[in-house]
Tab-separated table of C-alpha atoms in Angstrom:
chain	number	residue	atom	x	y	z
P	1	MET	CA	150.213	147.115	99.137
P	2	ALA	CA	151.099	145.270	102.354
P	3	ASP	CA	147.532	145.702	103.611
P	4	ARG	CA	146.013	143.944	100.589
P	5	PRO	CA	147.003	140.334	101.589
P	6	ARG	CA	145.893	141.037	105.166
P	7	GLY	CA	142.532	142.328	103.947
P	8	PHE	CA	142.138	139.345	101.645
P	9	ARG	CA	142.816	136.936	104.529
P	10	ARG	CA	140.200	138.675	106.634
P	11	LEU	CA	137.692	138.370	103.809
P	12	VAL	CA	138.422	134.666	103.390
P	13	THR	CA	138.149	134.110	107.162
P	14	ALA	CA	134.816	135.942	107.266
P	15	ALA	CA	133.555	133.853	104.350
P	16	ILE	CA	134.584	130.628	106.076
P	17	VAL	CA	132.857	131.688	109.306
P	18	LEU	CA	129.715	132.614	107.369
P	19	VAL	CA	129.647	129.258	105.561
P	20	ALA	CA	130.147	127.442	108.869
P	21	LEU	CA	127.272	129.352	110.448
P	22	VAL	CA	124.992	128.586	107.488
P	23	LEU	CA	125.890	124.896	107.615
P	24	SER	CA	125.351	124.789	111.385
P	25	ALA	CA	121.944	126.438	111.016
P	26	ALA	CA	120.969	124.021	108.248
P	27	ALA	CA	122.115	121.052	110.344
P	28	TYR	CA	119.976	122.285	113.245
P	29	VAL	CA	116.880	122.842	111.111
P	30	TRP	CA	117.169	119.466	109.391
P	31	ARG	CA	118.621	117.575	112.351
P	32	ASP	CA	115.800	115.016	112.488
P	33	ASP	CA	116.067	114.331	108.766
P	34	ILE	CA	119.834	113.898	109.080
P	35	LEU	CA	119.398	111.515	112.020
P	36	ARG	CA	116.722	109.511	110.214
P	37	THR	CA	118.941	109.135	107.161
P	38	ARG	CA	121.867	107.967	109.291
P	39	LEU	CA	119.802	105.369	111.187
P	40	ASP	CA	117.729	104.057	108.263
P	41	PRO	CA	118.601	100.351	107.619
P	42	LYS	CA	117.956	101.016	103.902
P	43	GLU	CA	116.539	97.535	103.448
P	44	PRO	CA	112.862	96.511	103.272
P	45	PHE	CA	111.757	94.730	106.421
P	46	GLN	CA	110.209	91.971	104.290
P	47	ILE	CA	113.670	90.752	103.205
P	48	TYR	CA	115.419	91.576	106.480
P	49	ASP	CA	117.105	88.715	108.338
P	50	PRO	CA	116.509	89.459	112.042
P	51	PRO	CA	118.930	88.567	114.847
P	52	PRO	CA	118.523	85.177	116.576
P	53	ALA	CA	115.577	84.794	118.946
P	54	PRO	CA	116.212	84.881	122.703
P	55	ASP	CA	115.852	81.675	124.730
P	56	TYR	CA	114.055	82.714	127.902
P	57	ALA	CA	115.128	79.532	129.628
P	58	GLN	CA	118.607	81.094	129.716
P	59	ARG	CA	119.592	83.804	132.177
P	60	ALA	CA	121.351	85.668	129.350
P	61	ALA	CA	117.929	86.418	127.835
P	62	TRP	CA	116.971	88.484	130.894
P	63	ALA	CA	118.419	91.916	131.582
P	64	LEU	CA	117.134	91.756	135.150
P	65	MET	CA	115.874	88.823	137.189
P	66	PRO	CA	116.225	87.524	140.770
P	67	LYS	CA	119.171	85.317	141.714
P	68	ALA	CA	116.828	82.378	142.277
P	69	PRO	CA	113.725	83.118	140.167
P	70	GLU	CA	112.120	79.699	140.773
P	71	THR	CA	112.348	79.937	144.572
P	72	PRO	CA	111.276	83.275	146.110
P	73	THR	CA	112.885	83.893	149.495
P	74	ILE	CA	111.402	85.383	152.645
P	75	GLY	CA	113.456	88.555	152.321
P	76	GLU	CA	112.144	89.341	148.821
P	77	PRO	CA	108.971	91.336	148.076
P	78	ALA	CA	105.754	89.333	147.894
P	79	ALA	CA	104.974	90.508	144.355
P	80	ASP	CA	106.689	90.437	140.961
P	81	VAL	CA	107.307	93.195	138.420
P	82	PHE	CA	107.429	92.366	134.711
P	83	PHE	CA	109.382	95.235	133.168
P	84	VAL	CA	109.498	95.974	129.422
P	85	GLY	CA	112.289	98.463	128.848
P	86	PRO	CA	112.457	101.448	126.493
P	87	THR	CA	114.451	101.903	123.301
P	88	THR	CA	118.211	101.677	123.774
P	89	PHE	CA	119.232	100.580	120.251
P	90	ASP	CA	119.843	103.274	117.634
P	91	GLY	CA	119.657	101.201	114.466
P	92	GLY	CA	121.566	101.717	111.257
P	93	ARG	CA	122.156	98.191	109.962
P	94	HIS	CA	119.343	96.459	111.841
P	95	TRP	CA	115.613	97.083	112.085
P	96	ASN	CA	115.605	95.126	115.364
P	97	ALA	CA	118.343	94.884	117.947
P	98	PRO	CA	120.371	91.792	118.745
P	99	ILE	CA	119.796	91.059	122.425
P	100	ASP	CA	123.563	91.132	123.047
P	101	ASP	CA	124.275	94.550	121.535
P	102	PRO	CA	126.855	95.980	123.995
P	103	LYS	CA	125.996	99.665	123.545
P	104	ALA	CA	122.259	99.078	123.983
P	105	ASP	CA	122.862	96.886	127.038
P	106	ARG	CA	125.155	99.466	128.617
P	107	LEU	CA	122.557	102.204	128.114
P	108	PHE	CA	119.916	100.005	129.726
P	109	ARG	CA	122.038	99.199	132.763
P	110	GLN	CA	123.467	102.664	133.359
P	111	VAL	CA	120.454	104.828	132.489
P	112	MET	CA	117.137	103.096	131.909
P	113	ALA	CA	117.158	100.440	134.618
P	114	PRO	CA	118.111	102.686	137.564
P	115	ASN	CA	115.683	105.433	136.506
P	116	TYR	CA	112.651	103.448	135.373
P	117	ALA	CA	112.889	99.971	136.897
P	118	GLY	CA	114.409	101.453	140.046
P	119	PRO	CA	111.094	102.743	141.482
P	120	PHE	CA	109.808	99.160	141.594
P	121	VAL	CA	112.751	97.441	143.301
P	122	ARG	CA	110.949	97.537	146.655
P	123	VAL	CA	107.610	96.659	145.087
P	124	GLY	CA	108.451	93.266	143.618
P	125	ARG	CA	111.034	90.908	142.174
P	126	ILE	CA	111.927	92.397	138.806
P	127	PHE	CA	111.911	90.390	135.592
P	128	ALA	CA	113.107	92.400	132.588
P	129	PRO	CA	113.444	90.374	129.388
P	130	ARG	CA	115.898	91.246	126.683
P	131	TYR	CA	113.937	91.439	123.464
P	132	ARG	CA	114.687	92.242	119.854
P	133	GLN	CA	113.468	95.785	120.239
P	134	ALA	CA	112.725	97.936	117.240
P	135	SER	CA	115.434	100.502	116.607
P	136	LEU	CA	115.198	104.185	117.478
P	137	TYR	CA	114.721	104.862	113.770
P	138	THR	CA	111.352	103.039	113.823
P	139	LEU	CA	110.033	105.590	116.323
P	140	MET	CA	110.963	108.451	113.995
P	141	THR	CA	109.034	107.352	110.910
P	142	LEU	CA	105.556	106.103	110.031
P	143	ARG	CA	106.813	103.761	107.290
P	144	ASP	CA	105.191	100.329	107.123
P	145	ASP	CA	108.653	98.769	107.535
P	146	ALA	CA	109.005	100.483	110.902
P	147	LYS	CA	105.568	99.303	112.025
P	148	GLU	CA	106.496	95.731	111.070
P	149	ALA	CA	109.699	95.959	113.109
P	150	ARG	CA	107.710	97.056	116.156
P	151	ARG	CA	105.163	94.283	115.668
P	152	PHE	CA	108.051	91.821	115.405
P	153	ALA	CA	109.412	92.990	118.778
P	154	TYR	CA	106.078	92.153	120.408
P	155	GLY	CA	106.588	88.444	119.712
P	156	ASP	CA	109.596	88.349	122.028
P	157	VAL	CA	107.818	90.218	124.826
P	158	ALA	CA	104.833	87.860	124.647
P	159	ALA	CA	107.128	84.805	124.664
P	160	ALA	CA	109.048	86.159	127.682
P	161	PHE	CA	105.840	86.812	129.626
P	162	ARG	CA	104.507	83.325	128.938
P	163	TYR	CA	107.788	81.812	130.100
P	164	TYR	CA	107.758	83.989	133.214
P	165	LEU	CA	104.203	82.895	134.063
P	166	SER	CA	104.839	79.203	133.575
P	167	HIS	CA	108.197	79.020	135.350
P	168	TYR	CA	108.602	81.903	137.796
P	169	ASN	CA	105.346	83.566	138.829
P	170	GLN	CA	103.880	80.752	140.942
P	171	ASP	CA	100.508	82.509	141.257
P	172	ARG	CA	102.038	85.572	142.903
P	173	PRO	CA	100.591	89.087	142.505
P	174	PHE	CA	102.379	91.126	139.857
P	175	VAL	CA	102.789	94.537	138.307
P	176	ILE	CA	103.388	95.302	134.636
P	177	VAL	CA	105.716	98.201	133.813
P	178	GLY	CA	106.467	99.362	130.274
P	179	VAL	CA	108.387	102.437	129.177
P	180	GLU	CA	108.056	104.189	125.773
P	181	GLN	CA	108.447	101.407	123.145
P	182	GLY	CA	108.162	98.930	126.005
P	183	GLY	CA	104.928	100.583	127.113
P	184	THR	CA	103.357	100.212	123.677
P	185	LEU	CA	104.325	96.535	123.594
P	186	ALA	CA	103.076	96.032	127.150
P	187	SER	CA	99.687	97.545	126.278
P	188	ARG	CA	99.144	94.806	123.693
P	189	LEU	CA	100.501	92.200	126.111
P	190	ILE	CA	97.908	93.219	128.692
P	191	ALA	CA	95.089	93.198	126.139
P	192	GLU	CA	95.936	89.752	124.759
P	193	GLU	CA	97.610	87.838	127.585
P	194	ILE	CA	96.060	89.238	130.794
P	195	ALA	CA	92.729	91.001	130.291
P	196	PRO	CA	90.893	87.965	128.820
P	197	HIS	CA	91.878	85.717	131.768
P	198	PRO	CA	90.070	86.368	135.088
P	199	ALA	CA	92.651	84.474	137.137
P	200	LEU	CA	95.450	86.712	135.877
P	201	ARG	CA	93.383	89.876	136.141
P	202	SER	CA	92.741	89.083	139.801
P	203	ARG	CA	96.490	89.074	140.497
P	204	ILE	CA	97.612	92.220	138.675
P	205	ALA	CA	97.980	95.127	141.078
P	206	ALA	CA	98.399	97.696	138.290
P	207	ALA	CA	100.053	98.374	134.946
P	208	TYR	CA	102.299	101.423	134.622
P	209	LEU	CA	102.817	102.431	130.994
P	210	ILE	CA	105.277	105.328	131.155
P	211	GLN	CA	105.611	107.755	128.260
P	212	THR	CA	103.022	105.666	126.439
P	213	VAL	CA	99.967	106.756	124.481
P	214	VAL	CA	96.957	104.480	125.096
P	215	PRO	CA	93.559	105.511	123.666
P	216	SER	CA	91.060	106.164	126.448
P	217	ASP	CA	88.181	104.681	124.446
P	218	ARG	CA	89.880	101.270	124.341
P	219	PRO	CA	92.252	100.739	127.286
P	220	PRO	CA	93.376	97.169	128.019
P	221	LEU	CA	92.457	97.628	131.710
P	222	PRO	CA	90.195	100.129	133.491
P	223	PRO	CA	92.122	103.367	134.142
P	224	CYS	CA	93.314	103.973	137.715
P	225	ILE	CA	90.891	106.622	138.962
P	226	ALA	CA	91.854	106.394	142.646
P	227	PRO	CA	94.901	105.498	144.770
P	228	ARG	CA	94.994	101.872	145.984
P	229	GLN	CA	92.643	100.775	143.209
P	230	THR	CA	93.888	97.451	141.828
P	231	GLY	CA	93.753	95.768	138.445
P	232	CYS	CA	93.959	99.128	136.707
P	233	LEU	CA	95.959	101.049	134.129
P	234	ALA	CA	98.248	104.004	134.873
P	235	ALA	CA	99.364	105.296	131.470
P	236	TRP	CA	100.613	108.716	130.458
P	237	ALA	CA	102.715	110.598	127.945
P	238	SER	CA	104.209	113.819	129.273
P	239	VAL	CA	105.286	117.085	127.690
P	240	TYR	CA	106.786	120.151	129.280
P	241	GLU	CA	104.610	123.213	129.620
P	242	GLY	CA	105.279	125.613	126.790
P	243	ASP	CA	106.248	122.942	124.247
P	244	PRO	CA	103.290	122.866	121.824
P	245	GLU	CA	105.338	121.257	119.024
P	246	ARG	CA	106.127	118.209	121.149
P	247	ALA	CA	102.505	117.970	122.287
P	248	GLN	CA	101.184	118.112	118.733
P	249	ALA	CA	103.743	115.561	117.556
P	250	LEU	CA	102.578	113.108	120.222
P	251	ILE	CA	98.984	113.428	119.105
P	252	ASP	CA	99.779	113.319	115.379
P	253	ARG	CA	102.456	110.609	115.278
P	254	SER	CA	101.686	108.185	118.096
P	255	LEU	CA	100.805	104.661	117.002
P	256	VAL	CA	98.441	102.408	118.939
P	257	TRP	CA	97.197	98.840	118.473
P	258	ASN	CA	93.912	98.088	116.748
P	259	GLU	CA	91.713	95.001	117.153
P	260	THR	CA	93.761	92.954	114.680
P	261	GLY	CA	97.179	93.648	116.207
P	262	GLN	CA	98.161	96.330	113.709
P	263	LEU	CA	99.766	99.646	114.646
P	264	VAL	CA	97.599	102.560	113.535
P	265	ASN	CA	97.528	106.293	114.142
P	266	LEU	CA	95.820	107.572	117.255
P	267	GLY	CA	93.357	109.240	114.908
P	268	GLY	CA	92.214	112.136	117.071
P	269	ARG	CA	91.301	109.969	120.071
P	270	THR	CA	92.157	111.164	123.573
P	271	PRO	CA	94.868	109.196	125.423
P	272	VAL	CA	94.604	107.933	128.987
P	273	CYS	CA	96.311	110.457	131.257
P	274	PHE	CA	97.385	109.247	134.695
P	275	ASN	CA	98.861	111.914	136.940
P	276	PRO	CA	101.528	110.319	139.190
P	277	LEU	CA	101.318	113.202	141.680
P	278	PHE	CA	97.636	112.423	142.347
P	279	GLY	CA	97.863	108.678	141.755
P	280	ALA	CA	94.813	108.860	139.504
P	281	VAL	CA	93.445	109.733	136.088
P	282	VAL	CA	92.169	113.218	136.844
P	283	ASP	CA	92.269	116.618	135.123
P	284	ALA	CA	92.975	118.739	138.215
P	285	GLU	CA	96.314	120.505	138.535
P	286	ALA	CA	98.801	118.934	140.956
P	287	PRO	CA	101.158	121.516	142.506
P	288	ALA	CA	104.851	120.774	142.964
P	289	ARG	CA	104.427	120.470	146.747
P	290	LEU	CA	102.700	117.097	146.175
P	291	SER	CA	105.792	115.608	144.534
P	292	LEU	CA	107.371	112.926	146.709
P	293	GLY	CA	110.646	112.998	144.830
P	294	ALA	CA	112.321	113.214	141.445
P	295	THR	CA	115.823	111.913	140.790
P	296	ASN	CA	118.576	111.396	138.274
P	297	ALA	CA	119.671	107.849	139.046
P	298	THR	CA	121.916	107.452	135.997
P	299	GLY	CA	125.058	105.507	136.867
P	300	LEU	CA	123.723	104.466	140.274
P	301	GLU	CA	124.512	100.924	141.395
P	302	TRP	CA	121.563	98.664	140.713
P	303	GLY	CA	119.213	98.449	143.680
P	304	ALA	CA	120.726	101.436	145.502
P	305	ARG	CA	118.222	104.012	146.684
P	306	PRO	CA	118.808	107.415	145.061
P	307	ALA	CA	118.605	110.803	146.727
P	308	PHE	CA	115.308	112.545	145.983
P	309	LEU	CA	114.590	116.126	144.997
P	310	THR	CA	111.150	117.232	146.187
P	311	ARG	CA	108.897	120.033	144.901
P	312	GLN	CA	110.532	119.888	141.472
P	313	VAL	CA	107.512	119.664	139.169
P	314	GLY	CA	103.788	120.176	139.077
P	315	ALA	CA	101.595	118.338	136.579
P	316	ARG	CA	98.131	118.434	135.056
P	317	CYS	CA	96.304	116.414	132.422
P	318	GLU	CA	95.020	118.351	129.429
P	319	LYS	CA	93.506	116.724	126.340
P	320	GLY	CA	95.049	113.400	127.275
P	321	LEU	CA	98.631	114.612	127.763
P	322	LEU	CA	100.408	115.172	131.067
P	323	ARG	CA	101.646	118.782	131.078
P	324	VAL	CA	104.634	119.009	133.411
P	325	THR	CA	106.283	122.186	134.691
P	326	ARG	CA	109.994	122.455	134.014
P	327	PRO	CA	112.127	121.145	136.902
P	328	LYS	CA	114.401	123.463	138.828
P	329	SER	CA	117.420	121.192	139.201
P	330	PRO	CA	119.920	121.079	136.281
P	331	SER	CA	120.194	117.298	136.825
P	332	LEU	CA	116.547	116.927	135.739
P	333	LYS	CA	116.785	118.760	132.444
P	334	PRO	CA	117.210	117.302	128.938
P	335	SER	CA	120.809	116.908	127.807
P	336	GLY	CA	122.953	114.950	125.395
P	337	SER	CA	123.035	114.539	121.635
P	338	TRP	CA	120.080	114.707	119.247
P	339	THR	CA	119.918	110.913	119.466
P	340	ASP	CA	119.831	110.991	123.273
P	341	ARG	CA	117.001	113.506	123.250
P	342	ARG	CA	114.837	111.207	121.127
P	343	ARG	CA	114.812	108.640	123.934
P	344	VAL	CA	113.171	108.799	127.335
P	345	PRO	CA	115.256	111.052	129.618
P	346	GLY	CA	118.041	109.814	131.877
P	347	TYR	CA	116.090	110.882	134.971
P	348	ASN	CA	112.671	110.173	136.480
P	349	LEU	CA	110.522	113.099	137.607
P	350	PHE	CA	108.102	110.770	139.434
P	351	PHE	CA	110.445	108.152	140.925
P	352	ALA	CA	109.279	108.325	144.549
P	353	ASP	CA	105.644	108.876	143.543
P	354	LEU	CA	105.611	105.679	141.472
P	355	GLU	CA	107.327	103.705	144.214
P	356	ALA	CA	104.711	104.759	146.773
P	357	ASP	CA	101.800	104.311	144.366
P	358	ALA	CA	102.775	100.799	143.274
P	359	SER	CA	103.538	99.712	146.851
P	360	ALA	CA	100.073	100.857	147.958
P	361	ARG	CA	98.299	99.016	145.148
P	362	VAL	CA	100.192	95.773	145.825
P	363	ALA	CA	99.312	96.077	149.523
P	364	ALA	CA	95.652	96.715	148.662
P	365	LEU	CA	95.581	93.623	146.452
P	366	ALA	CA	96.783	91.518	149.392
P	367	GLU	CA	94.039	92.765	151.735
P	368	PRO	CA	91.118	90.427	152.358
P	369	ARG	CA	88.077	91.391	150.335
P	370	SER	CA	84.601	91.384	151.778
P	371	PRO	CA	81.838	89.488	149.935
P	372	ALA	CA	80.207	92.832	149.128
P	373	ALA	CA	83.364	93.950	147.295
P	374	ASP	CA	83.112	90.935	145.004
């Protein structure tokens, strides 16, 4: 008789463990649906009251800018970098982020800026506007509301660029850098604000659109097909080798701009694929020995040069996607929550390669051109 309560307790414990395992498995299978539900603003964008617009005449509207943006000094680089950052705002109540959201700003400063703006610190003075970015939720759904939120974010980026040109650029050469959401917005910026104007096109060394799908049949600038080429586009979206689901999702769910400024599906078109290890749009396979240095710069003091890990990854373009081998170092592997893994990683596999590539293109732009080259 004494064994009966003990046996009953074991049965109850086993049942609880089984239920927990089933719930954990269900949570894993439906993790994206759970995340989408949690981040959904649950309000139509058409009746949404967005946060106040940034005033780009104020320093608070810029996440990064020089100490004296109107007066470049001799010790500063001779070029500028206009940097459009990636998604740092989760969402939930808002479709678009307030520019003073503390969590989003902290993620930008600790993770995104050192890893993705960091490669360009020695290339040019960096101007990174705060903008009312679309939330992470808008990148997880194809709803029209989400597309409208992303189109709304473009207005801030365009306004920031116009202010930068009229007040800070002073006819200097420049580089455009956009990452993920920022890359998609920068692709439209280039098409509408730079490509139609010969004077601006003559001063852009290159545009780096990182983790960004740009259709190869309609790029805003000619693709970079050789190192030191100027006025060209270096765009790519990468996937790890052996991850066909991620590759297919990029092709099926990526949104690009059409002629009327609407976001539409890629529609089977092939994206531009720039290989940072070659410094060119090319389909050949780049072995890991060509890598100049990957790094995890998260938490690094702004402007500090990180330590580099060489020979970490090889890369090749296939069907418009950059297939990257998995890095060896644990510091260069995906980590964090489901939400963290939906963003661009907190490391840069091509940090040193981008730094060298952009520096070479800026230097080439400054070289005298022969009449024959014109």
